[in-house]
PDB file of C-alpha atoms in Angstrom:
ATOM      1  CA  MET A   1     -59.542  -9.526 -82.798  1.00 65.00           C
ATOM      2  CA  PRO A   2     -59.468  -6.208 -81.190  1.00 79.00           C
ATOM      3  CA  GLU A   3     -61.906  -5.022 -83.906  1.00 83.00           C
ATOM      4  CA  GLN A   4     -64.462  -7.719 -82.923  1.00 88.00           C
ATOM      5  CA  LEU A   5     -63.922  -6.618 -79.243  1.00 88.00           C
ATOM      6  CA  ILE A   6     -64.588  -3.050 -80.174  1.00 86.00           C
ATOM      7  CA  GLN A   7     -67.779  -4.121 -82.184  1.00 88.00           C
ATOM      8  CA  THR A   8     -69.128  -6.268 -79.184  1.00 91.00           C
ATOM      9  CA  GLY A   9     -68.697  -3.274 -76.915  1.00 91.00           C
ATOM     10  CA  VAL A  10     -70.447  -0.976 -79.271  1.00 91.00           C
ATOM     11  CA  THR A  11     -73.350  -3.339 -79.303  1.00 93.00           C
ATOM     12  CA  LEU A  12     -73.230  -3.609 -75.778  1.00 95.00           C
ATOM     13  CA  ILE A  13     -73.306   0.045 -75.402  1.00 95.00           C
ATOM     14  CA  VAL A  14     -76.275   0.526 -77.720  1.00 94.00           C
ATOM     15  CA  THR A  15     -78.035  -2.131 -75.856  1.00 96.00           C
ATOM     16  CA  ALA A  16     -77.354  -0.648 -72.345  1.00 96.00           C
ATOM     17  CA  GLY A  17     -78.350   2.782 -73.795  1.00 95.00           C
ATOM     18  CA  LEU A  18     -81.865   1.559 -74.823  1.00 95.00           C
ATOM     19  CA  ALA A  19     -82.303  -0.201 -71.460  1.00 96.00           C
ATOM     20  CA  CYS A  20     -81.177   2.723 -69.571  1.00 95.00           C
ATOM     21  CA  ALA A  21     -83.423   5.008 -71.475  1.00 95.00           C
ATOM     22  CA  LEU A  22     -86.476   2.723 -70.938  1.00 95.00           C
ATOM     23  CA  ALA A  23     -85.860   2.576 -67.322  1.00 96.00           C
ATOM     24  CA  VAL A  24     -85.666   6.357 -67.039  1.00 94.00           C
ATOM     25  CA  LEU A  25     -88.833   6.690 -68.910  1.00 93.00           C
ATOM     26  CA  LEU A  26     -90.733   4.198 -66.905  1.00 94.00           C
ATOM     27  CA  ALA A  27     -89.272   5.738 -63.708  1.00 94.00           C
ATOM     28  CA  GLY A  28     -91.078   8.894 -64.686  1.00 89.00           C
ATOM     29  CA  GLY A  29     -87.987  11.010 -65.898  1.00 86.00           C
ATOM     30  CA  GLY A  30     -90.041  11.875 -68.960  1.00 86.00           C
ATOM     31  CA  PRO A  31     -89.234  11.583 -72.814  1.00 84.00           C
ATOM     32  CA  ARG A  32     -86.735  14.500 -72.631  1.00 83.00           C
ATOM     33  CA  THR A  33     -84.311  12.862 -70.075  1.00 87.00           C
ATOM     34  CA  ALA A  34     -84.813   9.395 -71.575  1.00 89.00           C
ATOM     35  CA  MET A  35     -83.863  10.819 -75.019  1.00 85.00           C
ATOM     36  CA  ALA A  36     -80.610  12.474 -73.461  1.00 84.00           C
ATOM     37  CA  VAL A  37     -79.623   9.251 -71.908  1.00 90.00           C
ATOM     38  CA  LEU A  38     -80.003   7.195 -75.164  1.00 90.00           C
ATOM     39  CA  LEU A  39     -78.236   9.919 -77.116  1.00 84.00           C
ATOM     40  CA  ASP A  40     -75.289   9.952 -74.669  1.00 87.00           C
ATOM     41  CA  PHE A  41     -74.888   6.015 -74.779  1.00 92.00           C
ATOM     42  CA  LEU A  42     -75.122   6.398 -78.763  1.00 87.00           C
ATOM     43  CA  LEU A  43     -72.420   9.050 -78.694  1.00 84.00           C
ATOM     44  CA  ALA A  44     -70.365   6.726 -76.565  1.00 89.00           C
ATOM     45  CA  ALA A  45     -70.737   3.782 -78.877  1.00 88.00           C
ATOM     46  CA  GLY A  46     -70.005   6.261 -81.949  1.00 81.00           C
ATOM     47  CA  LEU A  47     -66.696   7.395 -80.153  1.00 83.00           C
ATOM     48  CA  LEU A  48     -65.818   3.844 -79.456  1.00 86.00           C
ATOM     49  CA  ARG A  49     -66.312   3.024 -83.129  1.00 81.00           C
ATOM     50  CA  LEU A  50     -64.356   6.154 -84.134  1.00 81.00           C
ATOM     51  CA  SER A  51     -61.228   4.657 -82.308  1.00 80.00           C
ATOM     52  CA  MET A  52     -61.362   1.779 -84.352  1.00 78.00           C
ATOM     53  CA  ALA A  53     -62.044   3.071 -87.567  1.00 71.00           C
ATOM     54  CA  GLN A  54     -60.289   6.718 -88.135  1.00 73.00           C
ATOM     55  CA  THR A  55     -61.604   7.862 -91.313  1.00 80.00           C
ATOM     56  CA  TRP A  56     -63.422  11.062 -92.471  1.00 85.00           C
ATOM     57  CA  THR A  57     -66.638   9.102 -92.580  1.00 83.00           C
ATOM     58  CA  ALA A  58     -66.475   7.940 -89.073  1.00 75.00           C
ATOM     59  CA  ILE A  59     -65.515  11.360 -87.729  1.00 80.00           C
ATOM     60  CA  ALA A  60     -68.607  12.858 -89.577  1.00 83.00           C
ATOM     61  CA  VAL A  61     -70.941  10.145 -88.130  1.00 78.00           C
ATOM     62  CA  ALA A  62     -69.690  10.959 -84.527  1.00 76.00           C
ATOM     63  CA  ALA A  63     -70.116  14.779 -85.277  1.00 82.00           C
ATOM     64  CA  LEU A  64     -73.412  14.196 -86.801  1.00 84.00           C
ATOM     65  CA  THR A  65     -74.547  12.299 -83.533  1.00 76.00           C
ATOM     66  CA  VAL A  66     -73.479  15.251 -81.451  1.00 81.00           C
ATOM     67  CA  VAL A  67     -75.556  17.572 -83.544  1.00 86.00           C
ATOM     68  CA  ILE A  68     -78.629  15.305 -83.506  1.00 81.00           C
ATOM     69  CA  ARG A  69     -78.497  15.034 -79.850  1.00 76.00           C
ATOM     70  CA  LYS A  70     -78.302  18.837 -79.384  1.00 81.00           C
ATOM     71  CA  VAL A  71     -81.378  19.426 -81.653  1.00 84.00           C
ATOM     72  CA  ALA A  72     -83.134  16.565 -80.140  1.00 77.00           C
ATOM     73  CA  ILE A  73     -82.842  17.836 -76.581  1.00 74.00           C
ATOM     74  CA  ALA A  74     -83.550  21.301 -77.785  1.00 78.00           C
ATOM     75  CA  GLY A  75     -86.533  20.367 -79.413  1.00 76.00           C
ATOM     76  CA  PHE A  76     -87.948  18.805 -76.364  1.00 71.00           C
ATOM     77  CA  SER A  77     -87.220  21.641 -74.486  1.00 70.00           C
ATOM     78  CA  LEU A  78     -89.653  24.019 -76.476  1.00 69.00           C
ATOM     79  CA  PRO A  79     -93.054  24.409 -75.186  1.00 70.00           C
ATOM     80  CA  LEU A  80     -95.777  22.612 -77.094  1.00 61.00           C
ATOM     81  CA  GLY A  81     -98.393  25.573 -76.928  1.00 60.00           C
ATOM     82  CA  TRP A  82    -100.498  27.804 -74.997  1.00 55.00           C
ATOM     83  CA  GLY A  83    -103.461  26.643 -73.019  1.00 55.00           C
ATOM     84  CA  GLY A  84    -105.440  29.842 -73.359  1.00 49.00           C
ATOM     85  CA  ARG A  85    -105.797  33.360 -74.624  1.00 52.00           C
ATOM     86  CA  MET A  86    -102.571  35.271 -74.651  1.00 48.00           C
ATOM     87  CA  ARG A  87    -102.623  38.950 -73.780  1.00 52.00           C
ATOM     88  CA  TRP A  88     -99.897  41.042 -75.286  1.00 51.00           C
ATOM     89  CA  ASP A  89     -99.223  44.859 -74.688  1.00 51.00           C
ATOM     90  CA  GLY A  90    -101.852  45.720 -77.168  1.00 53.00           C
ATOM     91  CA  ASP A  91    -104.535  44.450 -74.800  1.00 48.00           C
ATOM     92  CA  HIS A  92    -105.920  47.299 -72.900  1.00 51.00           C
ATOM     93  CA  GLN A  93    -106.744  45.075 -69.721  1.00 52.00           C
ATOM     94  CA  ALA A  94    -103.266  43.749 -69.385  1.00 49.00           C
ATOM     95  CA  SER A  95    -101.293  45.260 -66.537  1.00 48.00           C
ATOM     96  CA  ASP A  96     -97.992  47.329 -66.868  1.00 49.00           C
ATOM     97  CA  ALA A  97     -96.037  44.400 -65.614  1.00 50.00           C
ATOM     98  CA  ASP A  98     -97.595  42.120 -68.324  1.00 49.00           C
ATOM     99  CA  ALA A  99     -97.177  44.684 -70.981  1.00 49.00           C
ATOM    100  CA  THR A 100     -93.587  45.081 -70.264  1.00 51.00           C
ATOM    101  CA  SER A 101     -92.321  41.542 -69.905  1.00 52.00           C
ATOM    102  CA  ARG A 102     -94.576  40.400 -72.767  1.00 54.00           C
ATOM    103  CA  ARG A 103     -95.476  37.255 -71.009  1.00 51.00           C
ATOM    104  CA  PRO A 104     -98.803  35.573 -72.040  1.00 53.00           C
ATOM    105  CA  ARG A 105    -101.427  35.512 -69.319  1.00 50.00           C
TER     106      ARG A 105
END
């Protein structure tokens, strides 16, 4: 009976996570925020499942969920590319401030 209750709770948490992530995405939160919300709910579901089955496999799945969450969020925070020509310190027209900070112009 408790195992079935926990399994139902896991299913409800995953469903709520999908619904909340979709709501965040549609509300204009962006894909990074929506993915963070979804992965937080999936982590909660994994930890709830971990409380039921205390095996090394369940612990590894919970740890893997945390790692995937961190990598996915870090990947969403990377810039996609540069819109124009980049000037580095080798460009004679770049100002001294740009040359020292190595920022693209």
